[in-house]
Short mmCIF file of C-alpha atoms in Angstrom, two decimals:
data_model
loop_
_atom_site.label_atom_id
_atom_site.label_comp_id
_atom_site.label_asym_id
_atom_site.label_seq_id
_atom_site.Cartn_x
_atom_site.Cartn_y
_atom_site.Cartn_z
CA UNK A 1 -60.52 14.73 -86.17
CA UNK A 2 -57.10 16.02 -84.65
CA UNK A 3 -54.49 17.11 -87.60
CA UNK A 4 -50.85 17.01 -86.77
CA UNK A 5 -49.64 20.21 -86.99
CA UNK A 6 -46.37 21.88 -86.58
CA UNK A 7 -44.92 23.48 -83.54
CA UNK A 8 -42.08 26.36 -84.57
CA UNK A 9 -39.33 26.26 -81.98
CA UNK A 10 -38.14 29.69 -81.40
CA UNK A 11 -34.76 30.38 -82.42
CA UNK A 12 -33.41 31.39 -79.22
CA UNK A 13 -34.01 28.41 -77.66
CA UNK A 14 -33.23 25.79 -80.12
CA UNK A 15 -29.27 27.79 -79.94
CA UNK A 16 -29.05 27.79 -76.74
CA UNK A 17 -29.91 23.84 -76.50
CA UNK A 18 -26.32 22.93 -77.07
CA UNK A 19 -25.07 25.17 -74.02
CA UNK A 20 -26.54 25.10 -70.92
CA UNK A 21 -26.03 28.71 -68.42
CA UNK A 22 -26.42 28.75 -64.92
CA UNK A 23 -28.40 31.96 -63.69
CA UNK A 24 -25.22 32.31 -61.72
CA UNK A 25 -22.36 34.40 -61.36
CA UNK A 26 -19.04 33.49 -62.35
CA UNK A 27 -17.62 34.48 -57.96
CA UNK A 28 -20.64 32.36 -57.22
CA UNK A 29 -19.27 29.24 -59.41
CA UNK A 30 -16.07 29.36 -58.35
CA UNK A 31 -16.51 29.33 -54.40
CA UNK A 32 -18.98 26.32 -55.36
CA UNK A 33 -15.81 24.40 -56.47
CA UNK A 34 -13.40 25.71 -54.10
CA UNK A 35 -15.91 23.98 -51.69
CA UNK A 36 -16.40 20.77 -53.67
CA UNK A 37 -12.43 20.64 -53.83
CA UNK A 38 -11.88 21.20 -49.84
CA UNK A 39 -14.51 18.34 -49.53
CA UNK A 40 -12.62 15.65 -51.92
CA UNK A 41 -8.97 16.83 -50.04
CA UNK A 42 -10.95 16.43 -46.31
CA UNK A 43 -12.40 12.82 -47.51
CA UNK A 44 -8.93 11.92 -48.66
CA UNK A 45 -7.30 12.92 -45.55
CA UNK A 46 -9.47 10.89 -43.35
CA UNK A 47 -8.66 7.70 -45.69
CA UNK A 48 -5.18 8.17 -45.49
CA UNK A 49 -5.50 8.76 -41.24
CA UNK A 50 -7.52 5.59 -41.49
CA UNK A 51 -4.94 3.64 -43.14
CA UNK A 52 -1.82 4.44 -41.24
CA UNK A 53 -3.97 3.57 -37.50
CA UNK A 54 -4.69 0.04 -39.38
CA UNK A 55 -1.16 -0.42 -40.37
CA UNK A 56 0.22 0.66 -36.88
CA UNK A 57 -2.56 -1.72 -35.21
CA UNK A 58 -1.89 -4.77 -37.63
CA UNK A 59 1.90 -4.23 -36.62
CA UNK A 60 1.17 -4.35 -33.10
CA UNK A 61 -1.15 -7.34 -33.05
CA UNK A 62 1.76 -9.23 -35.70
CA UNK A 63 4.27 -7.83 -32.21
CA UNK A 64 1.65 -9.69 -29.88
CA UNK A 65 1.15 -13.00 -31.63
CA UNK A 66 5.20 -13.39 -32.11
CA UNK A 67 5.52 -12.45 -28.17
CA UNK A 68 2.96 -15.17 -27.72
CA UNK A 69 4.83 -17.79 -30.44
CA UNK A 70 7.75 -17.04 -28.37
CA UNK A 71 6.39 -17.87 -24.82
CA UNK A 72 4.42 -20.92 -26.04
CA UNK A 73 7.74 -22.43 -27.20
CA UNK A 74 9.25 -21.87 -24.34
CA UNK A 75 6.79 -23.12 -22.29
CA UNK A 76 6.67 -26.30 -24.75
CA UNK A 77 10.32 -26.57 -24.13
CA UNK A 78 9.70 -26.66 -20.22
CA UNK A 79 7.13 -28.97 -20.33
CA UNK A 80 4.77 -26.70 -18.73
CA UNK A 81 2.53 -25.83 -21.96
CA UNK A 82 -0.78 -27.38 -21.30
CA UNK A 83 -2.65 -27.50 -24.92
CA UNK A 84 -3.17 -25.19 -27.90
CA UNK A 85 -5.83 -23.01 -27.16
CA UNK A 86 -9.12 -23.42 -27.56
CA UNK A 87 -12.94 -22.60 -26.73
CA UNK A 88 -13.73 -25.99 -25.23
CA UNK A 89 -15.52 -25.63 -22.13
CA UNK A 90 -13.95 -27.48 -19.75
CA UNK A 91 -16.00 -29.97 -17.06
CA UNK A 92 -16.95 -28.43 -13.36
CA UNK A 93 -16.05 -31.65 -12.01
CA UNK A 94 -12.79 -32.29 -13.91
CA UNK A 95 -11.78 -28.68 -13.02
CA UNK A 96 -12.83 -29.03 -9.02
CA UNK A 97 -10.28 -32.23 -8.54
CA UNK A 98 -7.76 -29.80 -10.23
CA UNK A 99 -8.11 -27.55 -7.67
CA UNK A 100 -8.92 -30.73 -5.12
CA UNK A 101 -5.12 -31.29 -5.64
CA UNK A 102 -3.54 -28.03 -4.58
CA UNK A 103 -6.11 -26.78 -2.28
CA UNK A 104 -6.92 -27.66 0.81
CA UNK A 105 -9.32 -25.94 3.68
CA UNK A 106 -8.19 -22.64 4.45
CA UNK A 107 -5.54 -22.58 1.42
CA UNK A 108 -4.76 -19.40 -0.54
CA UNK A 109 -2.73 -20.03 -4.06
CA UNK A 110 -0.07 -17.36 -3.94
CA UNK A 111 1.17 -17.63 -8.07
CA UNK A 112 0.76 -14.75 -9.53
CA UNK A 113 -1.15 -16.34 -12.24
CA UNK A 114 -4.27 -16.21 -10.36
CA UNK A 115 -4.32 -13.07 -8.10
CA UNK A 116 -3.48 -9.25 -9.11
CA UNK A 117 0.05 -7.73 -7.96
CA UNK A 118 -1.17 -5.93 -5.01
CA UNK A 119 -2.97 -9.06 -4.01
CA UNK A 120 0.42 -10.31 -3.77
CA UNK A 121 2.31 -7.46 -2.26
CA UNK A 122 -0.60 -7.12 0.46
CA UNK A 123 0.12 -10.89 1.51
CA UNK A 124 4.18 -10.33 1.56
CA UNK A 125 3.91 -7.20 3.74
CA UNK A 126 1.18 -8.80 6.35
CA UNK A 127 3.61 -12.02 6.80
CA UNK A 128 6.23 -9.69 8.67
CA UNK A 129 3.61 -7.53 10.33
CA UNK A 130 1.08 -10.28 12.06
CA UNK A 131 1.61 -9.26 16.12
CA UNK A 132 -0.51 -9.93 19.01
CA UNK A 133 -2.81 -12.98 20.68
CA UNK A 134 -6.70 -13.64 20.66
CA UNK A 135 -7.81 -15.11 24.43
CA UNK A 136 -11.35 -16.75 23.44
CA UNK A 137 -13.30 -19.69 24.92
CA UNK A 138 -16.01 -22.27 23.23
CA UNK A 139 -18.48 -24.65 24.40
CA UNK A 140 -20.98 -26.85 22.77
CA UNK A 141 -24.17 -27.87 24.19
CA UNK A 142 -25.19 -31.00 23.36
CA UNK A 143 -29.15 -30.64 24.57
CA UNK A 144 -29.86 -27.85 22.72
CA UNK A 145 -27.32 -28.30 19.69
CA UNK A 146 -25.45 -24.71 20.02
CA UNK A 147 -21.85 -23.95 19.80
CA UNK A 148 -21.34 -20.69 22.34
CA UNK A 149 -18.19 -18.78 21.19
CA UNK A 150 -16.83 -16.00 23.46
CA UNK A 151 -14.36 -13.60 21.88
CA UNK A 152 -12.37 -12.46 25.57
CA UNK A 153 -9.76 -10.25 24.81
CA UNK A 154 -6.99 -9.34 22.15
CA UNK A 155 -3.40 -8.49 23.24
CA UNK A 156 -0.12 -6.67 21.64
CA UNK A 157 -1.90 -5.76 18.42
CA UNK A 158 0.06 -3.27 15.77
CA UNK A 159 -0.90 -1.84 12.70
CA UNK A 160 1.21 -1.24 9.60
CA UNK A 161 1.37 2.24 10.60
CA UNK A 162 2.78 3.20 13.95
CA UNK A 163 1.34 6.61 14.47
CA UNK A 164 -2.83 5.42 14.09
CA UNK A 165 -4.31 4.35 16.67
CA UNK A 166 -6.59 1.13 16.66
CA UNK A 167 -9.82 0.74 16.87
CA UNK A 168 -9.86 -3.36 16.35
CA UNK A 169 -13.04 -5.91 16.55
CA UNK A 170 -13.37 -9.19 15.56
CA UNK A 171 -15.19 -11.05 12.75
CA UNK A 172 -15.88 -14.43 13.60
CA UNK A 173 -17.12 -17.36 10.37
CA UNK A 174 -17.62 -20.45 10.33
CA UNK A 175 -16.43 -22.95 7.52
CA UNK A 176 -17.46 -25.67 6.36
CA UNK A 177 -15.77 -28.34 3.72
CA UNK A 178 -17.81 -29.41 1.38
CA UNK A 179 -18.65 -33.61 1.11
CA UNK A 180 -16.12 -36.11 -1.04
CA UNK A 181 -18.72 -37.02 -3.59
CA UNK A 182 -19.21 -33.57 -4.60
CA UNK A 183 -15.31 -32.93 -4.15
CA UNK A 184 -16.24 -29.22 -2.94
CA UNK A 185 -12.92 -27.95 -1.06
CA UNK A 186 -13.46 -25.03 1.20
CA UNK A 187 -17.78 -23.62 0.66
CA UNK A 188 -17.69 -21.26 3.36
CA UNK A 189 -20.47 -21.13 5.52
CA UNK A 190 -22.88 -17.93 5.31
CA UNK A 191 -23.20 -17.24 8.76
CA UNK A 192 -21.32 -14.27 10.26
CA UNK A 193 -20.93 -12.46 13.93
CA UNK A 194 -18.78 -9.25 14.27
CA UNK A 195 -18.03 -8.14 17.76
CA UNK A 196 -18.33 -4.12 19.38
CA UNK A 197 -15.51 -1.68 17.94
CA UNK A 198 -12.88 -0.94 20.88
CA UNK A 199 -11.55 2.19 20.08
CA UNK A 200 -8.35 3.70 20.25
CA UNK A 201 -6.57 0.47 21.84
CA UNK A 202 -3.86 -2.35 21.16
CA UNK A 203 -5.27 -4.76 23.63
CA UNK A 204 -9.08 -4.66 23.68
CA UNK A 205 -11.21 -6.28 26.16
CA UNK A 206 -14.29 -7.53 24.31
CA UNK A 207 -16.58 -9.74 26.22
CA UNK A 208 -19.37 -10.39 23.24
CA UNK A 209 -20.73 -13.91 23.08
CA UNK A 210 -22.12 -15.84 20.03
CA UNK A 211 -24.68 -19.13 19.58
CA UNK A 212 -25.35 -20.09 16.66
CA UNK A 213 -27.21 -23.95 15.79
CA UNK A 214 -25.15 -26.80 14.87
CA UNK A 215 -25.59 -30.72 14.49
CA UNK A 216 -22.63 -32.54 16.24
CA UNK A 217 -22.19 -34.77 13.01
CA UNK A 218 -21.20 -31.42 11.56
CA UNK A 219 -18.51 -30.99 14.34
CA UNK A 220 -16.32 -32.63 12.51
CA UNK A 221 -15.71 -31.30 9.03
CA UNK A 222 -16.27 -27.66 10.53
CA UNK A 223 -13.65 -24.55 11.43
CA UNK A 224 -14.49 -21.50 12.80
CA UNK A 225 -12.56 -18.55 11.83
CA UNK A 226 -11.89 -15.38 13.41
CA UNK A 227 -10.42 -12.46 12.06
CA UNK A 228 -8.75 -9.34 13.86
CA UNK A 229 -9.40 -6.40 12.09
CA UNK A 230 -8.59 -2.23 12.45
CA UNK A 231 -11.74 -0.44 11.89
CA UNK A 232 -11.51 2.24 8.88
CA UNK A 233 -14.81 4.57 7.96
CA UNK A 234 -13.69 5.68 4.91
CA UNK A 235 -12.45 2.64 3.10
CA UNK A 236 -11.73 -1.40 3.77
CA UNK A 237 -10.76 -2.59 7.40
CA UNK A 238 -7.36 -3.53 7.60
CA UNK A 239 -6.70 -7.59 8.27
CA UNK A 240 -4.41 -7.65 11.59
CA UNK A 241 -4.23 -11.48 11.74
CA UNK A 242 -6.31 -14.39 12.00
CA UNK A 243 -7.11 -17.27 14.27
CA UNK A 244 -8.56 -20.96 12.67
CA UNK A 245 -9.61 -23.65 14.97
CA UNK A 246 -10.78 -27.07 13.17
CA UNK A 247 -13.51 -28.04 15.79
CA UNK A 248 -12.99 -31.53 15.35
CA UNK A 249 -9.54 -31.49 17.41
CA UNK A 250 -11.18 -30.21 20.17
CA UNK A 251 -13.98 -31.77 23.24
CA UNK A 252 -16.35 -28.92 23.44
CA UNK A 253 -18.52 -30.68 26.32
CA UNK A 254 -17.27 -28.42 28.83
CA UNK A 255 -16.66 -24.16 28.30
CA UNK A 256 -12.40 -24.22 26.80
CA UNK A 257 -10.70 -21.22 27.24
CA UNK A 258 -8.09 -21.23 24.52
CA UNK A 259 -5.24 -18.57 23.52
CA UNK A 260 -3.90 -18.42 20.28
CA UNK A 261 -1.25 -16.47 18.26
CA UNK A 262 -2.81 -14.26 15.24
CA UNK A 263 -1.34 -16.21 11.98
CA UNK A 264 -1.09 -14.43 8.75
CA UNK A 265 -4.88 -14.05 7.17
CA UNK A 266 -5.50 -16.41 4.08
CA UNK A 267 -7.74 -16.90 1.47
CA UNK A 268 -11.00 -19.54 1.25
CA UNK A 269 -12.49 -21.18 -1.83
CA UNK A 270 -16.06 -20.06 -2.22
CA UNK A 271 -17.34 -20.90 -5.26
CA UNK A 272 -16.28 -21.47 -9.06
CA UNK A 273 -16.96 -19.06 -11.85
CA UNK A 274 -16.65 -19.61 -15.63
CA UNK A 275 -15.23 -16.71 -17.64
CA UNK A 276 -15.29 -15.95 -21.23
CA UNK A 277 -12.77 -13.75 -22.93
CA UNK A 278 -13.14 -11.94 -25.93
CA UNK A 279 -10.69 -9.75 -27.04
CA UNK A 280 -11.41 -7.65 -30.38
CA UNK A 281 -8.35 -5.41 -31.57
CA UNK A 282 -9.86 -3.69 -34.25
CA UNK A 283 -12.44 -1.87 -32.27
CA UNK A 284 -10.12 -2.13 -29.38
CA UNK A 285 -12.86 -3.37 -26.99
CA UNK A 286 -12.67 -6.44 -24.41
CA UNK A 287 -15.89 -9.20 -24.15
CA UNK A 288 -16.30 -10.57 -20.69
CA UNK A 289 -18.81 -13.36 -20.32
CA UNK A 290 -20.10 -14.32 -17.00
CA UNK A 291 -21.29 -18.21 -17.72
CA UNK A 292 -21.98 -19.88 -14.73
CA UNK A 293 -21.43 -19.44 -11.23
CA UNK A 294 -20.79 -23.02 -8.77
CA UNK A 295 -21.29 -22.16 -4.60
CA UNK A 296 -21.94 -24.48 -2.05
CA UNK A 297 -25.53 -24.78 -1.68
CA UNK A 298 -27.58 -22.82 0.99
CA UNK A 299 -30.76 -23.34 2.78
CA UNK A 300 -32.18 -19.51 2.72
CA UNK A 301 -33.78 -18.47 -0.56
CA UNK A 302 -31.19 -15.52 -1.85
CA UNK A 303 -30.22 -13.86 -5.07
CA UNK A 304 -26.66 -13.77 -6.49
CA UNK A 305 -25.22 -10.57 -8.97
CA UNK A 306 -21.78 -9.98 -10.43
CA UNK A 307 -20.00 -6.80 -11.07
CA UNK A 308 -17.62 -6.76 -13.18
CA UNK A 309 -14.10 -3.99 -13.57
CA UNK A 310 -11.76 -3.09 -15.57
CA UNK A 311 -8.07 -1.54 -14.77
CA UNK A 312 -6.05 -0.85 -17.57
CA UNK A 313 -2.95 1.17 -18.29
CA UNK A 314 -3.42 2.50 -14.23
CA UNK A 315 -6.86 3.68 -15.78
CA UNK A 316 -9.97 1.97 -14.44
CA UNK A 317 -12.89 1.54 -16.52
CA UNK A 318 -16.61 1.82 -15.47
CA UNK A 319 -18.02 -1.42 -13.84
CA UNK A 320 -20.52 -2.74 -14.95
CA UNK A 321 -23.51 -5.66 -13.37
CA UNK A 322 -25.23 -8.81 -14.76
CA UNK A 323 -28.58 -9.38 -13.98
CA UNK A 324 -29.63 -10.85 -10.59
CA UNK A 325 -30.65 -14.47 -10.25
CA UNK A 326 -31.72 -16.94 -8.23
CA UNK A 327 -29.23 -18.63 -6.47
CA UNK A 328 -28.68 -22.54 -6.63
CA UNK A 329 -26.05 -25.10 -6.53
CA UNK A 330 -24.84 -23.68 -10.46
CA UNK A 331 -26.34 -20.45 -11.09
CA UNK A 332 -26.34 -19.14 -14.73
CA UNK A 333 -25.75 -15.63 -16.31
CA UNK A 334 -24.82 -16.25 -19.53
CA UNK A 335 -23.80 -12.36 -20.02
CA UNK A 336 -21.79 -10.67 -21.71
CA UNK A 337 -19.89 -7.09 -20.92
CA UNK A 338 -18.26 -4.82 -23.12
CA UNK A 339 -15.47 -2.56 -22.17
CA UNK A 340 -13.54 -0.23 -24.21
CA UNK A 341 -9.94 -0.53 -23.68
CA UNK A 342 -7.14 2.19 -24.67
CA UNK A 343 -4.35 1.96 -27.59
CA UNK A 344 -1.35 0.06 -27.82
CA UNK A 345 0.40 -1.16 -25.72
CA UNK A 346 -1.73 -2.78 -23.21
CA UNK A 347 1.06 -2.75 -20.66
CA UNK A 348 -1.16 -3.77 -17.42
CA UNK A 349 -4.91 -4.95 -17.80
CA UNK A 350 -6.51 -6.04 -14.79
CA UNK A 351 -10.04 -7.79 -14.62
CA UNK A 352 -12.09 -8.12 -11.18
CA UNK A 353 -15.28 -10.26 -11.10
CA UNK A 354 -17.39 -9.84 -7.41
CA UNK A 355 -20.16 -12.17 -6.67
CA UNK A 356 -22.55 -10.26 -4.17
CA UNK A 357 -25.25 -12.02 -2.43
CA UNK A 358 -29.20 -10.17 -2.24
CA UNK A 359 -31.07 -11.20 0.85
CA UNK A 360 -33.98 -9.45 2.02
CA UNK A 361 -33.99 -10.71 5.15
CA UNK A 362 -31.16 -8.93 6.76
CA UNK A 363 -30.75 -5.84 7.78
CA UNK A 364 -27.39 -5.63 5.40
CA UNK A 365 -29.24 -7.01 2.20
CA UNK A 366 -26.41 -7.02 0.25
CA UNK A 367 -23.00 -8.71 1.10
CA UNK A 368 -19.97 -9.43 -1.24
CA UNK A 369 -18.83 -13.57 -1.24
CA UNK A 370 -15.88 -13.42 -2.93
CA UNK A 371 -13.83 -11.90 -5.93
CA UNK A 372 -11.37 -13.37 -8.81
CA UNK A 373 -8.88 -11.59 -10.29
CA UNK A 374 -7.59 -12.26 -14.45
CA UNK A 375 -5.14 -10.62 -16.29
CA UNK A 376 -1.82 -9.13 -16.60
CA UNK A 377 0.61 -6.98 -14.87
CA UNK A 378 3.73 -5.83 -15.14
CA UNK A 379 5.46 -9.13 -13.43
CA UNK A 380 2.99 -12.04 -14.00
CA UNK A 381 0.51 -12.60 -16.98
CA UNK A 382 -2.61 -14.84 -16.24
CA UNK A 383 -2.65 -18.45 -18.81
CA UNK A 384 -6.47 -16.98 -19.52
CA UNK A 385 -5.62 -13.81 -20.54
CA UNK A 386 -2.63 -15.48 -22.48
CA UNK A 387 -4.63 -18.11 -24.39
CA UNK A 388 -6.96 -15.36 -25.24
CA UNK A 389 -4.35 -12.62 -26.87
CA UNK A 390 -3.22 -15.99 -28.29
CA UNK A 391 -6.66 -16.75 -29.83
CA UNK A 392 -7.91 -12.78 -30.99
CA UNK A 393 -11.73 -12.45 -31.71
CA UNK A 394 -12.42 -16.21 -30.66
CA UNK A 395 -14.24 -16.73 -27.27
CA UNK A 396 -11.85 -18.36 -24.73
CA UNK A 397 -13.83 -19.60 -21.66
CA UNK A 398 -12.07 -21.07 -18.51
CA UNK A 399 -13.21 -21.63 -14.63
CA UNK A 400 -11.60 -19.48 -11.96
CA UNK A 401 -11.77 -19.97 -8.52
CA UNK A 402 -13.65 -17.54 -6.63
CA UNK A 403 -11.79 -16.34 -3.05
CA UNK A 404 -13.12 -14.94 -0.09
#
């Protein structure tokens, strides 16, 4: 049987029970707090960083929205406003007799609204600087269903610069407008033919000859286009002019040798793209969603990709890609991009989508279709990019035209 018994606490450490020492010195317990201090005056500084960058950022969004306030009632005053904003997703076929209205085959919208400055600039500089002829001849044989173009000979071409010499060929498409019930204006067709490189020369003599397979119902509603171009290795031939023939004016039973002034070069419809904007000031990053994507249809089995920049501030951001699909009469991505954008102010912002076609049958497997421009500048400011500064952290999703 256990007995309770009686433990005796020693004296020295039933006094010392009230005070507790630290096997320390007191240099050692001071530097400790000195420390401890530094940290609590370092964690403070960081809050009060943290709140003057969300005061200066809530300022500058309250700047934005009253900019926008201001520009919706004056476009509400003009009777241009179309609709508060909002993440409605608008019909393909309701937008495509939109554009059915103000674009025709071959037409290029020249509002700033819907193509980036230089875009612009690029177009006003080639109207005063389009020189020279294209001699060519075409024939269409009926038996065997070919059109035979010849590209002859090019005369009094001139660059923008007058000391390089040329080195011009010829890129030759053919078009093809889309039927009425599917109100399609302008599906270029995907066949292309470039001609040899004639160096060092203002009036080349070419010679090259193309066939290529086409029904004679589809005379009709067909244009071929040829573009004169200067040859660059280093970057992006220069456009010297262009030449459009609508087939159906012409009788192509017998060879016709035509001769035709170079015109200033314009832009084609290809396709339809649905964008979605996100903008997200806080973490001061930009969403772009790639949706859907609307071409004409083809009969070769392809795959279609989108890549994706960002310019802003004269400071381009790294591109980035979607995924590659299959393409069909509406492809879909449904992706979305992130890019980080810089501070305040966001004087210029710039955003290029490129559709690129995958084919593994051609030598070239990889070919861009056309590109869209959104955004603002310095002069112009895009009703998308408007609607979404407008409408901050809410998904604003719109169809653009894609140009080729």
């Amino acid at each position: 049987m256990l007995m309770p018994m009686d433990f005796i606490v020693p004296q020295q450490l039933s006094a010392s029970s009230g005070f507790l020492r630290m096997p320390f010195s007191d240099q050692v317990k001071y530097s400790i707090l000195s420390i401890s201090v530094a940290f609590v005056l370092l964690a403070l500084g960081i809050l009060l960083w943290q709140v003057i960058r969300w005061c200066r950022q809530s300022q500058s969004i309250q700047h934005t929205a009253n900019t926008g306030r201001v520009s919706r009632h004056n476009s509400l005053t003009s009777g241009n406003y179309s609709g508060a904003p909002s993440t409605k997703v608008e019909d393909v076929g309701v937008e495509a007799r939109r554009l059915s209205r103000w674009l025709s085959l071959g037409s290029f919208p020249t509002s700033a609204a819907t193509l980036a400055g230089s875009d612009l600039e690029e177009q006003a500089e080639l109207k005063t600087q389009v020189h020279g002829c294209l001699h060519f001849s075409l024939y269409y044989d009926q038996l065997q269903s070919h059109l035979v173009v010849t590209v002859l000979q090019a005369e009094g071409l001139k660059g923008r610069s007058q000391s390089n010499s040329l080195h011009p060929f010829v890129r030759l498409r053919l078009m093809s407008a889309g039927s009425k019930e599917e109100e399609m204006v302008a599906f270029v067709n995907e066949e292309e033919w470039r001609t040899r490189i004639v160096k060092d020369s203002s009036n080349p003599l070419f010679g090259d000859q193309f066939s290529y397979c086409l029904l004679q119902e589809e005379l009709s509603r067909t244009t071929l286009r040829m573009e004169v171009r200067d040859f660059d290795k280093f970057s992006r031939h220069m456009v010297l002019g262009e030449v459009r023939v609508p087939l159906r004016q012409l009788k192509l039973t017998y060879p016709l040798e035509l001769q035709e002034d170079l015109q200033t070069p314009q832009k084609d419809l290809v396709g339809e793209v649905l964008l979605c904007l996100k903008y997200l000031p806080t973490s001061q990053r930009l969403e772009v969603g790639v949706l859907k994507l609307r071409t004409g249809l083809t009969e070769t089995s392809s795959a279609l990709c989108a890549k994706v920049s960002v310019q802003c501030n004269q400071c381009k951001r790294r591109h980035q890609k979607t995924s590659t699909k299959a393409r069909c009469h509406v492809t879909v991505f449904n992706q979305v991009l992130v890019f980080p954008l810089p501070e305040f102010p966001l004087e210029e912002c710039i955003i290029t989508v490129s559709v690129y076609e995958n084919r593994t049958a051609r030598r070239s497997s990889k070919h861009l279709i056309g590109q869209l421009s959104v955004g603002k500048g310095k002069s112009f400011e895009d009703q998308h990019w408007s609607l979404m500064m407008r409408s901050v952290r809410q998904p604003i999703a719109k169809w653009h035209g894609l140009f080729t």
